[in-house]
Amino acid sequence: MDGDINDASRIGWSWVLRSRFDRGLTGAFSPAKTVVATYRRFDKRWMYYDGFFNENRYQMPKLFPEGNEKNLVIVIKQRWSGEGQIALIVDGVIDVQSDGGTQCFPIYLYDDAAQISTNDLFAEPAERGLRRRDAITDAGLAHFENSYPGEQISKQDLFYYVYGILHSRDYRERFADNLSKELPRIPAVKMAADFWAFSKAGRALADIHLSYETAELYPLAVESKSKLTDSEYRVEKMRFAKKKDSQTGKSVNDRSTVIYNPHITIKGIPEAAWDYVVNGKPALEWVMERQAVRTDKASGIVNDANDWAIETMGNPRYPLELFQRVVTVSMETQKIVNNLPSLDI
């Protein structure tokens, strides 16, 4: 590296990486190690995924060894605050601090094939010398099979049952004290019919949450003063319109209207859309916060959501359309959650 090795605009040192540098170790850049990762809720970024340059990948290589393996992961905040949903599902690498501390529960685990016992007859072969196995144990599946004699339950069914249960208001309210201190424990409901209701709901929720970028555009009123050019979809920071509170007369946020930029105002946002809260913040507020332009003080690097929209998505309208799509996701999520059965365990 030429010049100032402490230049924060060129490299962010961790103590492990600095130690490797001081010992004369070197790493080589490979374009193949650039992957799309979830940085924050409903916010994806390009990431260089490499064991040499990434100081702490924790257990992530067991879920995504190279960053692009097939997997589904239920992500749970370590210490739930008591507000909103406790879990969200992803299908790729996720930042460990995506919402203040992440615990991941995958459907698959990946191991180095050379390190697997020859007695492991049920692991499926995967690419690059890896072996894929189910993360749900046979004993875990047997526990639920024994609870519902005669039912044919797969590990996938059980995985989605867990996702469904974690979206149950009854579950969160009943075990709120426990959830604020420890990881969730998943009960078996009494009736097989309720097991299947939670499993099917979990599967439907997973489909909605994984495909949020291609969800239907919710029919909001997108107002502009004139016909828009591509450059006029640029977003700097979305903000709420203001209105007077009918009781106090004070100015408060009008959540039915978001000022997208000087050219565009979004109107007709249903109040119910704000009820889909993920770890203390409505999904729509995650979008408003992350689809913005901000400058890192230490490095001076500009993090511009419009770059992702244009360079990766090929669509300058992406931030606006993402907001509309997440309205759909929020409304559909609430519809499914509201129809979950009571938690009878």
Tab-separated table of C-alpha atoms in Angstrom:
chain	number	residue	atom	x	y	z
A	1	MET	CA	0.000	0.000	0.000
A	2	ASP	CA	1.469	3.368	-1.019
A	3	GLY	CA	1.084	6.566	1.008
A	4	ASP	CA	-0.564	6.931	4.405
A	5	ILE	CA	-1.548	3.486	5.622
A	6	ASN	CA	-3.846	5.075	8.193
A	7	ASP	CA	-5.916	6.877	5.552
A	8	ALA	CA	-9.506	6.048	6.574
A	9	SER	CA	-10.738	6.814	3.065
A	10	ARG	CA	-8.714	3.844	1.762
A	11	ILE	CA	-8.924	1.210	4.496
A	12	GLY	CA	-10.697	0.584	7.774
A	13	TRP	CA	-8.287	-1.121	10.145
A	14	SER	CA	-9.415	-3.720	12.646
A	15	TRP	CA	-6.885	-4.902	15.209
A	16	VAL	CA	-6.758	-8.337	13.554
A	17	LEU	CA	-6.141	-6.908	10.077
A	18	ARG	CA	-3.514	-4.503	11.422
A	19	SER	CA	-1.775	-7.399	13.158
A	20	ARG	CA	-1.667	-9.306	9.871
A	21	PHE	CA	-0.198	-6.260	8.134
A	22	ASP	CA	2.461	-5.834	10.839
A	23	ARG	CA	3.462	-9.489	10.400
A	24	GLY	CA	3.867	-9.000	6.674
A	25	LEU	CA	0.869	-11.107	5.661
A	26	THR	CA	-0.881	-10.180	2.436
A	27	GLY	CA	-4.270	-10.810	0.933
A	28	ALA	CA	-5.207	-10.762	-2.748
A	29	PHE	CA	-8.338	-9.127	-4.133
A	30	SER	CA	-10.726	-11.380	-6.067
A	31	PRO	CA	-13.850	-10.013	-7.798
A	32	ALA	CA	-15.558	-13.353	-7.106
A	33	LYS	CA	-15.603	-12.511	-3.399
A	34	THR	CA	-17.837	-9.483	-3.899
A	35	VAL	CA	-21.351	-10.443	-2.780
A	36	VAL	CA	-24.668	-8.749	-2.035
A	37	ALA	CA	-25.331	-8.666	1.712
A	38	THR	CA	-28.133	-7.383	3.916
A	39	TYR	CA	-26.687	-4.446	5.829
A	40	ARG	CA	-29.845	-3.209	7.543
A	41	ARG	CA	-33.480	-4.227	7.289
A	42	PHE	CA	-34.633	-3.881	3.664
A	43	ASP	CA	-31.214	-2.491	2.764
A	44	LYS	CA	-28.713	-4.433	0.655
A	45	ARG	CA	-25.109	-3.499	-0.057
A	46	TRP	CA	-22.127	-4.830	-1.931
A	47	MET	CA	-19.691	-6.515	0.431
A	48	TYR	CA	-16.226	-7.954	0.001
A	49	TYR	CA	-16.657	-11.340	1.702
A	50	ASP	CA	-13.256	-12.697	2.601
A	51	GLY	CA	-11.801	-14.377	5.677
A	52	PHE	CA	-8.570	-12.396	5.453
A	53	PHE	CA	-10.035	-8.889	5.202
A	54	ASN	CA	-13.248	-9.400	7.229
A	55	GLU	CA	-12.142	-9.504	10.833
A	56	ASN	CA	-15.134	-11.245	12.390
A	57	ARG	CA	-17.400	-13.341	10.239
A	58	TYR	CA	-18.385	-15.376	13.300
A	59	GLN	CA	-20.419	-18.412	12.157
A	60	MET	CA	-21.490	-16.861	8.846
A	61	PRO	CA	-19.155	-19.124	6.761
A	62	LYS	CA	-21.143	-22.110	8.019
A	63	LEU	CA	-24.273	-20.543	6.544
A	64	PHE	CA	-22.751	-18.984	3.413
A	65	PRO	CA	-19.175	-20.264	2.927
A	66	GLU	CA	-18.565	-18.231	-0.233
A	67	GLY	CA	-21.523	-15.879	0.114
A	68	ASN	CA	-23.792	-17.223	-2.622
A	69	GLU	CA	-24.866	-20.678	-1.396
A	70	LYS	CA	-28.503	-21.699	-1.182
A	71	ASN	CA	-29.848	-21.096	2.306
A	72	LEU	CA	-32.650	-19.503	4.298
A	73	VAL	CA	-31.915	-17.905	7.650
A	74	ILE	CA	-34.302	-16.691	10.339
A	75	VAL	CA	-32.590	-13.677	11.889
A	76	ILE	CA	-33.439	-12.675	15.442
A	77	LYS	CA	-32.293	-9.672	17.432
A	78	GLN	CA	-30.293	-10.746	20.473
A	79	ARG	CA	-32.217	-8.607	22.935
A	80	TRP	CA	-35.769	-7.942	21.804
A	81	SER	CA	-37.047	-4.569	22.972
A	82	GLY	CA	-40.681	-5.626	23.153
A	83	GLU	CA	-41.747	-3.709	20.048
A	84	GLY	CA	-42.926	-5.331	16.847
A	85	GLN	CA	-41.754	-8.484	15.124
A	86	ILE	CA	-38.784	-10.314	16.559
A	87	ALA	CA	-37.618	-12.041	13.368
A	88	LEU	CA	-36.960	-11.504	9.684
A	89	ILE	CA	-35.836	-14.039	7.089
A	90	VAL	CA	-32.943	-13.573	4.653
A	91	ASP	CA	-31.385	-15.702	1.924
A	92	GLY	CA	-27.880	-14.227	1.896
A	93	VAL	CA	-25.079	-12.858	4.038
A	94	ILE	CA	-26.237	-10.436	6.724
A	95	ASP	CA	-24.339	-7.910	8.816
A	96	VAL	CA	-23.969	-9.017	12.434
A	97	GLN	CA	-25.233	-5.625	13.627
A	98	SER	CA	-28.090	-5.374	11.145
A	99	ASP	CA	-30.404	-4.211	13.935
A	100	GLY	CA	-28.264	-4.152	17.041
A	101	GLY	CA	-27.146	-7.761	17.351
A	102	THR	CA	-28.001	-10.748	15.219
A	103	GLN	CA	-28.634	-14.411	15.933
A	104	CYS	CA	-29.104	-16.594	12.853
A	105	PHE	CA	-31.083	-19.823	12.593
A	106	PRO	CA	-30.611	-21.409	9.161
A	107	ILE	CA	-32.349	-24.209	7.361
A	108	TYR	CA	-28.951	-25.560	6.200
A	109	LEU	CA	-25.393	-25.689	7.501
A	110	TYR	CA	-22.311	-26.086	5.313
A	111	ASP	CA	-19.181	-27.999	6.278
A	112	ASP	CA	-15.870	-28.712	4.630
A	113	ALA	CA	-16.410	-32.146	3.074
A	114	ALA	CA	-12.910	-33.231	4.123
A	115	GLN	CA	-13.775	-32.720	7.789
A	116	ILE	CA	-17.041	-34.666	7.788
A	117	SER	CA	-17.181	-38.127	9.290
A	118	THR	CA	-17.699	-40.945	6.822
A	119	ASN	CA	-20.607	-42.023	9.019
A	120	ASP	CA	-22.590	-38.948	7.979
A	121	LEU	CA	-24.673	-40.695	5.303
A	122	PHE	CA	-27.416	-38.094	5.045
A	123	ALA	CA	-25.484	-34.948	4.218
A	124	GLU	CA	-26.032	-33.691	0.675
A	125	PRO	CA	-23.043	-32.820	-1.499
A	126	ALA	CA	-22.608	-29.164	-2.438
A	127	GLU	CA	-20.206	-27.183	-4.595
A	128	ARG	CA	-16.548	-26.301	-3.879
A	129	GLY	CA	-15.861	-29.339	-1.706
A	130	LEU	CA	-18.629	-28.428	0.735
A	131	ARG	CA	-21.255	-30.667	2.243
A	132	ARG	CA	-24.694	-29.341	3.080
A	133	ARG	CA	-26.717	-30.694	5.986
A	134	ASP	CA	-29.987	-29.847	7.683
A	135	ALA	CA	-29.683	-27.430	10.589
A	136	ILE	CA	-32.824	-28.869	12.197
A	137	THR	CA	-31.822	-32.075	13.935
A	138	ASP	CA	-33.610	-35.385	13.613
A	139	ALA	CA	-34.353	-35.201	17.345
A	140	GLY	CA	-35.938	-31.785	16.906
A	141	LEU	CA	-38.144	-33.053	14.104
A	142	ALA	CA	-39.063	-36.175	16.109
A	143	HIS	CA	-40.233	-34.000	19.011
A	144	PHE	CA	-42.838	-32.375	16.781
A	145	GLU	CA	-43.732	-35.576	14.945
A	146	ASN	CA	-44.490	-37.187	18.299
A	147	SER	CA	-46.745	-34.258	19.146
A	148	TYR	CA	-48.898	-34.889	16.066
A	149	PRO	CA	-49.169	-38.650	15.439
A	150	GLY	CA	-50.023	-39.538	11.867
A	151	GLU	CA	-48.903	-36.192	10.407
A	152	GLN	CA	-46.196	-36.149	7.742
A	153	ILE	CA	-43.962	-33.260	8.782
A	154	SER	CA	-40.763	-32.285	6.993
A	155	LYS	CA	-37.923	-30.184	8.347
A	156	GLN	CA	-38.982	-27.421	5.969
A	157	ASP	CA	-42.487	-27.512	7.437
A	158	LEU	CA	-40.961	-27.142	10.892
A	159	PHE	CA	-38.655	-24.319	9.783
A	160	TYR	CA	-41.622	-22.310	8.507
A	161	TYR	CA	-43.634	-23.206	11.630
A	162	VAL	CA	-40.909	-21.496	13.675
A	163	TYR	CA	-41.152	-18.396	11.478
A	164	GLY	CA	-44.924	-18.392	11.857
A	165	ILE	CA	-44.783	-18.755	15.661
A	166	LEU	CA	-42.289	-15.901	15.940
A	167	HIS	CA	-44.844	-13.643	14.235
A	168	SER	CA	-47.585	-14.536	16.715
A	169	ARG	CA	-48.657	-11.623	18.919
A	170	ASP	CA	-49.847	-14.131	21.518
A	171	TYR	CA	-46.373	-15.684	21.592
A	172	ARG	CA	-44.573	-12.370	21.975
A	173	GLU	CA	-46.949	-11.095	24.646
A	174	ARG	CA	-46.921	-14.312	26.675
A	175	PHE	CA	-43.145	-14.684	26.631
A	176	ALA	CA	-42.127	-11.004	26.459
A	177	ASP	CA	-40.059	-11.168	29.643
A	178	ASN	CA	-38.142	-14.222	28.446
A	179	LEU	CA	-37.608	-12.805	24.956
A	180	SER	CA	-35.974	-9.678	26.389
A	181	LYS	CA	-33.346	-11.843	28.126
A	182	GLU	CA	-32.814	-15.008	26.093
A	183	LEU	CA	-33.259	-16.590	22.692
A	184	PRO	CA	-36.774	-17.757	21.766
A	185	ARG	CA	-37.934	-21.223	22.715
A	186	ILE	CA	-40.394	-22.752	20.297
A	187	PRO	CA	-43.395	-24.555	21.788
A	188	ALA	CA	-45.501	-27.238	20.133
A	189	VAL	CA	-49.120	-26.125	19.790
A	190	LYS	CA	-51.753	-28.601	20.943
A	191	MET	CA	-53.594	-29.190	17.677
A	192	ALA	CA	-52.112	-30.428	14.414
A	193	ALA	CA	-54.403	-28.039	12.563
A	194	ASP	CA	-52.772	-25.111	14.368
A	195	PHE	CA	-49.293	-26.466	13.606
A	196	TRP	CA	-50.125	-26.436	9.916
A	197	ALA	CA	-51.714	-22.994	10.161
A	198	PHE	CA	-48.527	-21.558	11.655
A	199	SER	CA	-46.337	-23.449	9.179
A	200	LYS	CA	-48.311	-22.278	6.142
A	201	ALA	CA	-48.399	-18.711	7.465
A	202	GLY	CA	-44.653	-18.825	8.068
A	203	ARG	CA	-44.072	-20.022	4.522
A	204	ALA	CA	-46.260	-17.228	3.136
A	205	LEU	CA	-44.517	-14.623	5.292
A	206	ALA	CA	-41.106	-15.889	4.195
A	207	ASP	CA	-42.098	-15.581	0.547
A	208	ILE	CA	-43.287	-11.996	1.060
A	209	HIS	CA	-40.242	-10.935	3.070
A	210	LEU	CA	-37.680	-12.525	0.762
A	211	SER	CA	-39.216	-11.056	-2.390
A	212	TYR	CA	-39.765	-7.536	-1.042
A	213	GLU	CA	-37.826	-5.996	-3.940
A	214	THR	CA	-40.255	-7.457	-6.475
A	215	ALA	CA	-43.494	-7.041	-4.503
A	216	GLU	CA	-46.357	-5.240	-6.199
A	217	LEU	CA	-46.150	-1.459	-6.134
A	218	TYR	CA	-48.746	-0.260	-3.651
A	219	PRO	CA	-51.044	2.254	-5.416
A	220	LEU	CA	-49.947	5.375	-3.576
A	221	ALA	CA	-50.437	8.847	-5.007
A	222	VAL	CA	-47.035	9.948	-6.321
A	223	GLU	CA	-47.381	13.666	-6.980
A	224	SER	CA	-44.959	15.818	-8.952
A	225	LYS	CA	-45.097	19.291	-10.423
A	226	SER	CA	-44.141	18.131	-13.896
A	227	LYS	CA	-43.147	15.068	-15.898
A	228	LEU	CA	-40.108	13.621	-14.178
A	229	THR	CA	-36.732	12.892	-15.690
A	230	ASP	CA	-34.510	10.121	-14.312
A	231	SER	CA	-32.371	12.627	-12.406
A	232	GLU	CA	-35.426	13.972	-10.574
A	233	TYR	CA	-35.943	10.624	-8.835
A	234	ARG	CA	-32.742	11.201	-6.882
A	235	VAL	CA	-33.349	10.945	-3.142
A	236	GLU	CA	-31.312	12.715	-0.456
A	237	LYS	CA	-33.455	12.104	2.627
A	238	MET	CA	-37.154	11.304	2.816
A	239	ARG	CA	-39.166	13.084	5.489
A	240	PHE	CA	-42.692	13.221	6.768
A	241	ALA	CA	-45.019	16.054	5.883
A	242	LYS	CA	-46.362	17.991	8.855
A	243	LYS	CA	-49.868	18.600	10.130
A	244	LYS	CA	-51.461	20.196	13.175
A	245	ASP	CA	-52.584	17.902	15.957
A	246	SER	CA	-56.343	18.370	16.350
A	247	GLN	CA	-56.124	18.333	20.157
A	248	THR	CA	-52.883	20.153	20.974
A	249	GLY	CA	-52.536	22.317	17.889
A	250	LYS	CA	-48.868	21.364	17.708
A	251	SER	CA	-47.113	20.363	14.514
A	252	VAL	CA	-46.768	16.566	14.219
A	253	ASN	CA	-45.701	14.092	11.546
A	254	ASP	CA	-48.330	13.295	8.944
A	255	ARG	CA	-47.665	9.617	8.296
A	256	SER	CA	-50.029	9.561	5.313
A	257	THR	CA	-47.629	11.789	3.381
A	258	VAL	CA	-43.866	11.527	2.782
A	259	ILE	CA	-41.857	14.195	1.006
A	260	TYR	CA	-39.540	12.108	-1.145
A	261	ASN	CA	-37.537	14.996	-2.603
A	262	PRO	CA	-38.233	18.545	-3.853
A	263	HIS	CA	-39.944	17.120	-6.952
A	264	ILE	CA	-41.964	14.208	-5.508
A	265	THR	CA	-44.475	13.819	-2.688
A	266	ILE	CA	-45.947	10.436	-1.741
A	267	LYS	CA	-49.530	10.556	-0.467
A	268	GLY	CA	-52.198	8.112	0.632
A	269	ILE	CA	-49.964	5.901	2.801
A	270	PRO	CA	-52.354	3.735	4.858
A	271	GLU	CA	-51.889	4.053	8.613
A	272	ALA	CA	-51.926	0.254	8.909
A	273	ALA	CA	-48.716	0.069	6.870
A	274	TRP	CA	-46.807	1.564	9.809
A	275	ASP	CA	-47.977	-1.265	12.062
A	276	TYR	CA	-45.479	-3.704	10.580
A	277	VAL	CA	-42.678	-3.029	13.033
A	278	VAL	CA	-39.404	-4.961	12.797
A	279	ASN	CA	-37.346	-4.763	15.990
A	280	GLY	CA	-38.687	-1.433	17.161
A	281	LYS	CA	-38.993	0.395	13.850
A	282	PRO	CA	-41.687	0.259	11.128
A	283	ALA	CA	-40.436	-1.374	7.941
A	284	LEU	CA	-41.232	1.835	6.082
A	285	GLU	CA	-39.030	3.833	8.425
A	286	TRP	CA	-36.158	1.427	7.688
A	287	VAL	CA	-36.634	2.338	4.019
A	288	MET	CA	-36.811	6.077	4.745
A	289	GLU	CA	-33.664	5.916	6.879
A	290	ARG	CA	-31.545	3.795	4.546
A	291	GLN	CA	-32.601	5.178	1.146
A	292	ALA	CA	-30.644	8.358	1.621
A	293	VAL	CA	-27.290	10.049	1.095
A	294	ARG	CA	-24.927	10.307	4.062
A	295	THR	CA	-21.223	10.992	4.506
A	296	ASP	CA	-19.081	9.026	6.939
A	297	LYS	CA	-17.279	11.527	9.164
A	298	ALA	CA	-14.119	9.463	9.691
A	299	SER	CA	-13.428	8.527	6.075
A	300	GLY	CA	-15.330	11.136	4.115
A	301	ILE	CA	-16.829	8.322	2.031
A	302	VAL	CA	-20.278	9.152	0.687
A	303	ASN	CA	-22.852	6.401	1.046
A	304	ASP	CA	-25.357	7.184	-1.702
A	305	ALA	CA	-28.471	5.029	-2.106
A	306	ASN	CA	-28.869	6.397	-5.626
A	307	ASP	CA	-25.642	4.663	-6.660
A	308	TRP	CA	-27.165	1.286	-5.755
A	309	ALA	CA	-30.362	2.225	-7.607
A	310	ILE	CA	-28.572	3.164	-10.830
A	311	GLU	CA	-25.465	0.973	-10.877
A	312	THR	CA	-26.838	-2.244	-9.375
A	313	MET	CA	-30.590	-2.123	-9.995
A	314	GLY	CA	-30.414	-0.138	-13.254
A	315	ASN	CA	-33.410	1.874	-12.065
A	316	PRO	CA	-33.154	5.454	-10.740
A	317	ARG	CA	-36.713	5.072	-9.404
A	318	TYR	CA	-35.656	2.176	-7.156
A	319	PRO	CA	-35.825	4.070	-3.801
A	320	LEU	CA	-39.323	5.366	-4.565
A	321	GLU	CA	-40.530	2.006	-5.831
A	322	LEU	CA	-38.952	0.243	-2.837
A	323	PHE	CA	-41.052	2.419	-0.550
A	324	GLN	CA	-44.195	1.444	-2.474
A	325	ARG	CA	-43.240	-2.241	-2.438
A	326	VAL	CA	-42.592	-2.243	1.307
A	327	VAL	CA	-46.051	-0.732	1.833
A	328	THR	CA	-47.381	-3.841	0.079
A	329	VAL	CA	-45.118	-6.075	2.180
A	330	SER	CA	-46.310	-4.347	5.362
A	331	MET	CA	-49.989	-4.678	4.488
A	332	GLU	CA	-49.687	-8.320	3.423
A	333	THR	CA	-47.681	-9.175	6.536
A	334	GLN	CA	-50.350	-7.664	8.765
A	335	LYS	CA	-53.060	-9.566	6.928
A	336	ILE	CA	-51.331	-12.911	7.552
A	337	VAL	CA	-50.407	-12.105	11.162
A	338	ASN	CA	-53.950	-11.024	11.960
A	339	ASN	CA	-55.225	-14.415	10.805
A	340	LEU	CA	-52.829	-16.532	12.858
A	341	PRO	CA	-54.567	-18.887	15.318
A	342	SER	CA	-54.428	-18.292	19.068
A	343	LEU	CA	-51.386	-19.792	20.736
A	344	ASP	CA	-52.741	-22.910	22.442
A	345	ILE	CA	-49.815	-24.887	23.869
